[in-house]
Structure formats: C-alpha cells, structure tokens
mmCIF file of C-alpha atoms and ligand atoms in Angstrom:
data_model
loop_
_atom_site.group_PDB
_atom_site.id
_atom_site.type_symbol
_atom_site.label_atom_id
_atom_site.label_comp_id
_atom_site.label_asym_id
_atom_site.label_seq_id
_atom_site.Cartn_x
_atom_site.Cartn_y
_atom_site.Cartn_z
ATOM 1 C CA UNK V 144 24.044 5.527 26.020
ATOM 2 C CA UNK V 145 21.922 4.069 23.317
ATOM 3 C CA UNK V 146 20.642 7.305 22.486
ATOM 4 C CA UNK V 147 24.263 8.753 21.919
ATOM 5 C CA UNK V 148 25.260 5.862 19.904
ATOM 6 C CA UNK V 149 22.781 6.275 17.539
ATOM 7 C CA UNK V 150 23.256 10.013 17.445
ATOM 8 C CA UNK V 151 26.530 9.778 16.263
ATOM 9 C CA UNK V 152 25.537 7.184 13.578
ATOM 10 C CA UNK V 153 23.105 9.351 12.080
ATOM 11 C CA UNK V 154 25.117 12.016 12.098
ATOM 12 C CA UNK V 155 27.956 10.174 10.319
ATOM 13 C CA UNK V 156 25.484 8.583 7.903
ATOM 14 C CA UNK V 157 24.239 12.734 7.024
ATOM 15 C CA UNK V 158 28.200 13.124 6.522
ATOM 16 C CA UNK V 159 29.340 10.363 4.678
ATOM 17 C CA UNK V 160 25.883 11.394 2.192
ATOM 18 C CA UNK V 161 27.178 15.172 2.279
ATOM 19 C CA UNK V 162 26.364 16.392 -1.781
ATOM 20 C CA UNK V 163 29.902 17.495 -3.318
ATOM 21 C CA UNK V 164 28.688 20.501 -5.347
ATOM 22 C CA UNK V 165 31.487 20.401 -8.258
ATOM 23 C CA UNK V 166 31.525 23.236 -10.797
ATOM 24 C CA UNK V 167 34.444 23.083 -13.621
ATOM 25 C CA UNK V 168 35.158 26.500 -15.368
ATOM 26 C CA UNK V 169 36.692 27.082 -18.250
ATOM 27 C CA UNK V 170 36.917 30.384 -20.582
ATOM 28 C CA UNK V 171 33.918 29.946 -22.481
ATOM 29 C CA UNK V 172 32.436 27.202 -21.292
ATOM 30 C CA UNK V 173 31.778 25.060 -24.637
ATOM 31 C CA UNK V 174 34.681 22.928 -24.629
ATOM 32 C CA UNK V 175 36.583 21.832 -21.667
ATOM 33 C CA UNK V 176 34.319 22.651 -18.779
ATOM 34 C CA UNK V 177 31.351 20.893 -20.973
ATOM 35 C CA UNK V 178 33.919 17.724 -21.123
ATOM 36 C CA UNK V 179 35.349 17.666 -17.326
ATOM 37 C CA UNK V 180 31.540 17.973 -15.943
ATOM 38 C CA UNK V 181 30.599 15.148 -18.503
ATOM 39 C CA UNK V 182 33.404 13.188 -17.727
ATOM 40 C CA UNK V 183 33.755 13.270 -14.255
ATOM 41 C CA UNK V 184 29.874 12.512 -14.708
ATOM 42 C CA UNK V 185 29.943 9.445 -16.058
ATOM 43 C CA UNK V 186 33.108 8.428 -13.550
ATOM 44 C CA UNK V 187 30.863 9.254 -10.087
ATOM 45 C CA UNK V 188 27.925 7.743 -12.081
ATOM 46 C CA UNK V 189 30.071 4.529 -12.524
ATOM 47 C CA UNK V 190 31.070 4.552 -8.874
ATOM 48 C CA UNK V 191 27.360 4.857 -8.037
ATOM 49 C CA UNK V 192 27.758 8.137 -6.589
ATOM 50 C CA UNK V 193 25.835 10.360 -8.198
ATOM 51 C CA UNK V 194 23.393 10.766 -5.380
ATOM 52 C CA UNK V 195 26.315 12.374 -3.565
ATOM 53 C CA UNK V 196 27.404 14.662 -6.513
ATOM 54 C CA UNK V 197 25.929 17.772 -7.660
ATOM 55 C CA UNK V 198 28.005 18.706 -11.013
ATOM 56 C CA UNK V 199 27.672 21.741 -13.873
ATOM 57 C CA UNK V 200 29.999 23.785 -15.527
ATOM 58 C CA UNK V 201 30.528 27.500 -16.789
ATOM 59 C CA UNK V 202 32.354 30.079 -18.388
ATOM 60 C CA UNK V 203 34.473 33.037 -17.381
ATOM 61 C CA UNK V 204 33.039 34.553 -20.717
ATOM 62 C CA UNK V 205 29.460 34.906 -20.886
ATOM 63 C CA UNK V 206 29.906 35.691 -25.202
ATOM 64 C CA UNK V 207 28.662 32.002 -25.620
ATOM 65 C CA UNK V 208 25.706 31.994 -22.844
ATOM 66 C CA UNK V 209 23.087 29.417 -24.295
ATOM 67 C CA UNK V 210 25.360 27.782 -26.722
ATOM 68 C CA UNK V 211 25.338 24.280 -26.850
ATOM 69 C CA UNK V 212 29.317 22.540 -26.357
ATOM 70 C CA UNK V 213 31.200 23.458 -29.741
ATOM 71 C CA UNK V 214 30.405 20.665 -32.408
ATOM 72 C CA UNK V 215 34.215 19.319 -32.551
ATOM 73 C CA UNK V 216 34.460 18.812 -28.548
ATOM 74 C CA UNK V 217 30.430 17.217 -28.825
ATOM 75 C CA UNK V 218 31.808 14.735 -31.321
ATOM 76 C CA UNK V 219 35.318 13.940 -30.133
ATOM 77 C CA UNK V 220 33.697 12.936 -26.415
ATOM 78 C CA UNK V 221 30.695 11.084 -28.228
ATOM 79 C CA UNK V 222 33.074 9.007 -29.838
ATOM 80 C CA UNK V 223 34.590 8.224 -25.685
ATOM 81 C CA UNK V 224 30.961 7.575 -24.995
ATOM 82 C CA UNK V 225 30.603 10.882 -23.748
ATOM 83 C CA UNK V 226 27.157 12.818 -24.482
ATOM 84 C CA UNK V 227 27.722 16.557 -23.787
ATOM 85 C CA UNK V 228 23.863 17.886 -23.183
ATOM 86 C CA UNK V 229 25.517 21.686 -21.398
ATOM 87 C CA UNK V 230 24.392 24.692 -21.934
ATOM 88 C CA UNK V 231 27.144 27.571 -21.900
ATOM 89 C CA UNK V 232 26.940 30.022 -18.962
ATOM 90 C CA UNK V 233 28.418 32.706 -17.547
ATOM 91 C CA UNK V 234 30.040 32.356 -13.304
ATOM 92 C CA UNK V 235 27.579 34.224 -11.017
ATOM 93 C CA UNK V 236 28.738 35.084 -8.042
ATOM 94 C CA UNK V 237 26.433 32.782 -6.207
ATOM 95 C CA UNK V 238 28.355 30.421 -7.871
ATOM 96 C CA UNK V 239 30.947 30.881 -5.305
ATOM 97 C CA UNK V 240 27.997 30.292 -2.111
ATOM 98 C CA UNK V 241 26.702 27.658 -4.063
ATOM 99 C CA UNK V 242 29.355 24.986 -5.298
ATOM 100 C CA UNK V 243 32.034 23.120 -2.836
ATOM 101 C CA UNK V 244 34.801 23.012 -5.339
ATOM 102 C CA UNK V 245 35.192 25.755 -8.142
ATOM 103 C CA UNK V 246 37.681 24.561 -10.524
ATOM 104 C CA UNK V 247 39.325 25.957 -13.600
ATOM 105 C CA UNK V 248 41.289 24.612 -16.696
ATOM 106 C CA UNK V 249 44.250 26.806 -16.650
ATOM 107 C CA UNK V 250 45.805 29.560 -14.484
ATOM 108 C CA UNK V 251 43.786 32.531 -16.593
ATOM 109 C CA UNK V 252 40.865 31.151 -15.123
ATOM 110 C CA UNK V 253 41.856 30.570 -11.771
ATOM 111 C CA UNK V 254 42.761 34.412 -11.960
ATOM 112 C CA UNK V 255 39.743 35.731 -12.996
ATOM 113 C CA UNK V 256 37.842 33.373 -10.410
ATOM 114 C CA UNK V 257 40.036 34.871 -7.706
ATOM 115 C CA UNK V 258 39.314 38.134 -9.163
ATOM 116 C CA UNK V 259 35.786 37.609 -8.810
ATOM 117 C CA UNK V 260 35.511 35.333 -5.585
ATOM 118 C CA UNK V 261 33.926 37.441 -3.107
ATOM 119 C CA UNK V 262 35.255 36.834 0.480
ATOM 120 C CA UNK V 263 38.448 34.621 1.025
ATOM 121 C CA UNK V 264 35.956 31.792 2.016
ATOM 122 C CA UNK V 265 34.906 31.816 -1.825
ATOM 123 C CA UNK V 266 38.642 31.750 -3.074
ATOM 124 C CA UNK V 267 39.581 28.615 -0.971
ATOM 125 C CA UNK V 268 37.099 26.718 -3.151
ATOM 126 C CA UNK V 269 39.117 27.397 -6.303
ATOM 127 C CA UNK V 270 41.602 25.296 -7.503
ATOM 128 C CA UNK V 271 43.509 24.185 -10.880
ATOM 129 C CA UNK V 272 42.096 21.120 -12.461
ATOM 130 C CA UNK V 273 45.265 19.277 -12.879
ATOM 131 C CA UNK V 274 46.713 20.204 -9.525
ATOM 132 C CA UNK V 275 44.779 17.001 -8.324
ATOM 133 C CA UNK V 276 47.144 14.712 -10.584
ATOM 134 C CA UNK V 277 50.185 15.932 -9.956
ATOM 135 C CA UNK V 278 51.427 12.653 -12.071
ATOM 136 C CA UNK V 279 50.214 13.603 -15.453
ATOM 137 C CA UNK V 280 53.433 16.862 -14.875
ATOM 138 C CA UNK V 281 50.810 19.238 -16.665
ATOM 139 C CA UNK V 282 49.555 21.992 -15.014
ATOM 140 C CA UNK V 283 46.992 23.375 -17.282
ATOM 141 C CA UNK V 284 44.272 21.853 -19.581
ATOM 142 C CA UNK V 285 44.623 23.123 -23.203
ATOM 143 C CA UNK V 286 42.014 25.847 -24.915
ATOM 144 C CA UNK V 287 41.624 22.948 -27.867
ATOM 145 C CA UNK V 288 39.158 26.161 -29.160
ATOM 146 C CA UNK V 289 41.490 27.740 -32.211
ATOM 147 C CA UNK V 290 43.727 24.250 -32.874
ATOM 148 C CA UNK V 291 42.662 20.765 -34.453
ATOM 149 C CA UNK V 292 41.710 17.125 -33.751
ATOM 150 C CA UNK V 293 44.450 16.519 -31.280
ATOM 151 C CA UNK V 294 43.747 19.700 -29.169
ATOM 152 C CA UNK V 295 40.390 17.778 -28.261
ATOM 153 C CA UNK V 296 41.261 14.833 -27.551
ATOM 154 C CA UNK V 297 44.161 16.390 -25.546
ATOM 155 C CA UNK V 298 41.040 17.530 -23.458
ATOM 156 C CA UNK V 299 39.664 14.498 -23.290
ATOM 157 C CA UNK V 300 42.950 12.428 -21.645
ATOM 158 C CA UNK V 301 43.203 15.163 -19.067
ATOM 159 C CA UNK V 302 39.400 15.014 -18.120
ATOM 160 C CA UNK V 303 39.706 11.316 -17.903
ATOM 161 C CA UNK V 304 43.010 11.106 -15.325
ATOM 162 C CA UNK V 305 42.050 13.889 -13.429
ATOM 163 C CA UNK V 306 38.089 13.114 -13.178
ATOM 164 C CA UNK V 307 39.484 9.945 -11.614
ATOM 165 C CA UNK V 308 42.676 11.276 -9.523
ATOM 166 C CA UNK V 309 39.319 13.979 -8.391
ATOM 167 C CA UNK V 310 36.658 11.282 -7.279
ATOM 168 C CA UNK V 311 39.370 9.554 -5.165
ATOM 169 C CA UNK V 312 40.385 13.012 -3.501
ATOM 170 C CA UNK V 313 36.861 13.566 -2.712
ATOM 171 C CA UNK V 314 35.460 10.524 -1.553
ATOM 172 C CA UNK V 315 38.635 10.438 0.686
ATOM 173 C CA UNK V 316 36.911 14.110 1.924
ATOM 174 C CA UNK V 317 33.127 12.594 2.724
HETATM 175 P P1 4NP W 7 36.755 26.719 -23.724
HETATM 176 O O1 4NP W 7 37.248 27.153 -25.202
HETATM 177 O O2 4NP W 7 37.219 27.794 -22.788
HETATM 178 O O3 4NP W 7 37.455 25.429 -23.497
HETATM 179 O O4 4NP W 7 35.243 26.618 -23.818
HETATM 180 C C1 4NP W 7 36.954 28.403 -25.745
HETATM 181 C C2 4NP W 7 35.789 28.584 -26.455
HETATM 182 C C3 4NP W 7 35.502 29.814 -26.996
HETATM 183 C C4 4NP W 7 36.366 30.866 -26.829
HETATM 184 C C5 4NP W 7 37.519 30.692 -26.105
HETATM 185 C C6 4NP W 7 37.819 29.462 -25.569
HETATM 186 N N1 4NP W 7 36.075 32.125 -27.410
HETATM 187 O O5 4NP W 7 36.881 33.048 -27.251
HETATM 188 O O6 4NP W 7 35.018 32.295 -28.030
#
C-alpha cells in the first residue's frame, strides 16, 4: 500500500514538473516572435516557473537567419523592461517533434506551419497567439515590420495579455 502511495506521488510530482516546450513564430522572426518569447519570459520567470518552461522563437522566413530582433522592436520592449537577446531562425521541422505548443502571430503563419507540420500529431500543436485571449476581440498580432512607433508597441500590449491569458492556460494543463 505504501509502496503504491508513493508511486503515484512521484509520478504526479514528474507531471506537475513536465517542461512546456513553447515556440512563438512569426514571419521573420525579428519582431513579434523575439517579443512574445521575451515576454512571456519574463511572465513564467516572475511566476517562478522557468524551471518548467522551455521557450524560443522563429521565423517562417529564414531571409533574416542570424539577425539580431530589428532595432525599433529591441528598443520599444527595452523601454517595458524587456531585453530581446534572439537570434532570428528559420522553423525546422524538428521543430514540430521538439516543442509542445507551436504558435503563430497571425493566420499566414498558422498556414504555412500547417503547411509544413508533418503528421497531424505536429498540426495539433499549432495554434493562433491570440486565440488564448479571446477578450482582447483580436485575432491576429500585427507585422509592426513596414509601419511606425505604434505598430510596436501594438506588439507589445498583445504579448503582454496574451503571455498572461497563456501561463494561466498552461499551468491549468501541468
Ligand atoms: P516579424 O516582422 O514577422 O514580426 O518578424 C517582419 C520582419 C521582416 C519581414 C517581415 C516581417 N521581412 O519581410 O523582411
């Protein structure tokens, strides 16, 4: 009896310290993936969670692969407290064994992400960003790439109530 008891406690201690692997996509990976990864960062750091997160970001593009985050998004997010230390990269496809949750910024990417995914197994782990807070009545995060100051900070509201509406979901899932 003892035995079983603490069976099932260790087991349930291994599942409530089960690593969410969390990979945000965007199309080029130097503005809003850079920001949702650092964001929800700092939020699962806050919580004290970070043993229990595994979080990085890429691009459906891979035109930008080694590029630090463009300098605008960099300095918009410092000025949140936000440090953005990425490096851009292309989606492998062992992105899609790797990571838990594969989510994208706007319905292009979850597209091409479908259109890459390589079993259905791989396309239930894609999802749109905003689809997690369904009371911000956006669907898509902004490209902020082509527009001006408010385009980034736009980025930066969205990352902020959906990193949080996100770390709720999945701590609800551990
Ligand atoms: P992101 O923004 O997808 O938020 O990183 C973009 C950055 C670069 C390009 C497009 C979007 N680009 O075409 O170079």
């Amino acid at each position: 009896m003892l035995k079983t008891v603490s069976w099932i406690s260790l087991l349930s201690k291994m599942m409530s310290d089960k690593i969410h692997k969390v990979l945000f996509v965007c199309l080029g990976n130097i503005c809003r993936s850079p920001s949702a990864e650092a964001v929800f960062k700092s939020k699962v750091d806050a919580a004290g969670l970070s043993n229990a997160f595994e979080i990085d970001s890429a691009g459906i593009l891979s035109v930008h692969a080694g590029d630090a985050a463009d300098a605008r998004m960099r300095k918009h997010a410092l000025a949140r407290g936000y440090k953005l230390e990425s490096r851009s990269r292309p989606v492998v496809p062992q992105d899609f064994r790797h990571f838990d949750y594969i989510i994208g910024m706007d319905h292009a990417n979850i597209s091409d992400l479908l259109d890459r995914a390589p079993d259905l197994e791989s396309k239930a782990k894609v999802s749109l960003f905003l689809d997690v807070a369904p009371e911000l009545k956006r669907k898509e995060v902004p490209d902020p790439y082509y527009g001006g100051a408010a385009g980034f900070e736009e980025v930066l509201d969205l990352c902020e109530a959906a990193s949080e509406k996100l770390l709720v979901k999945l701590q609800h899932e551990s």
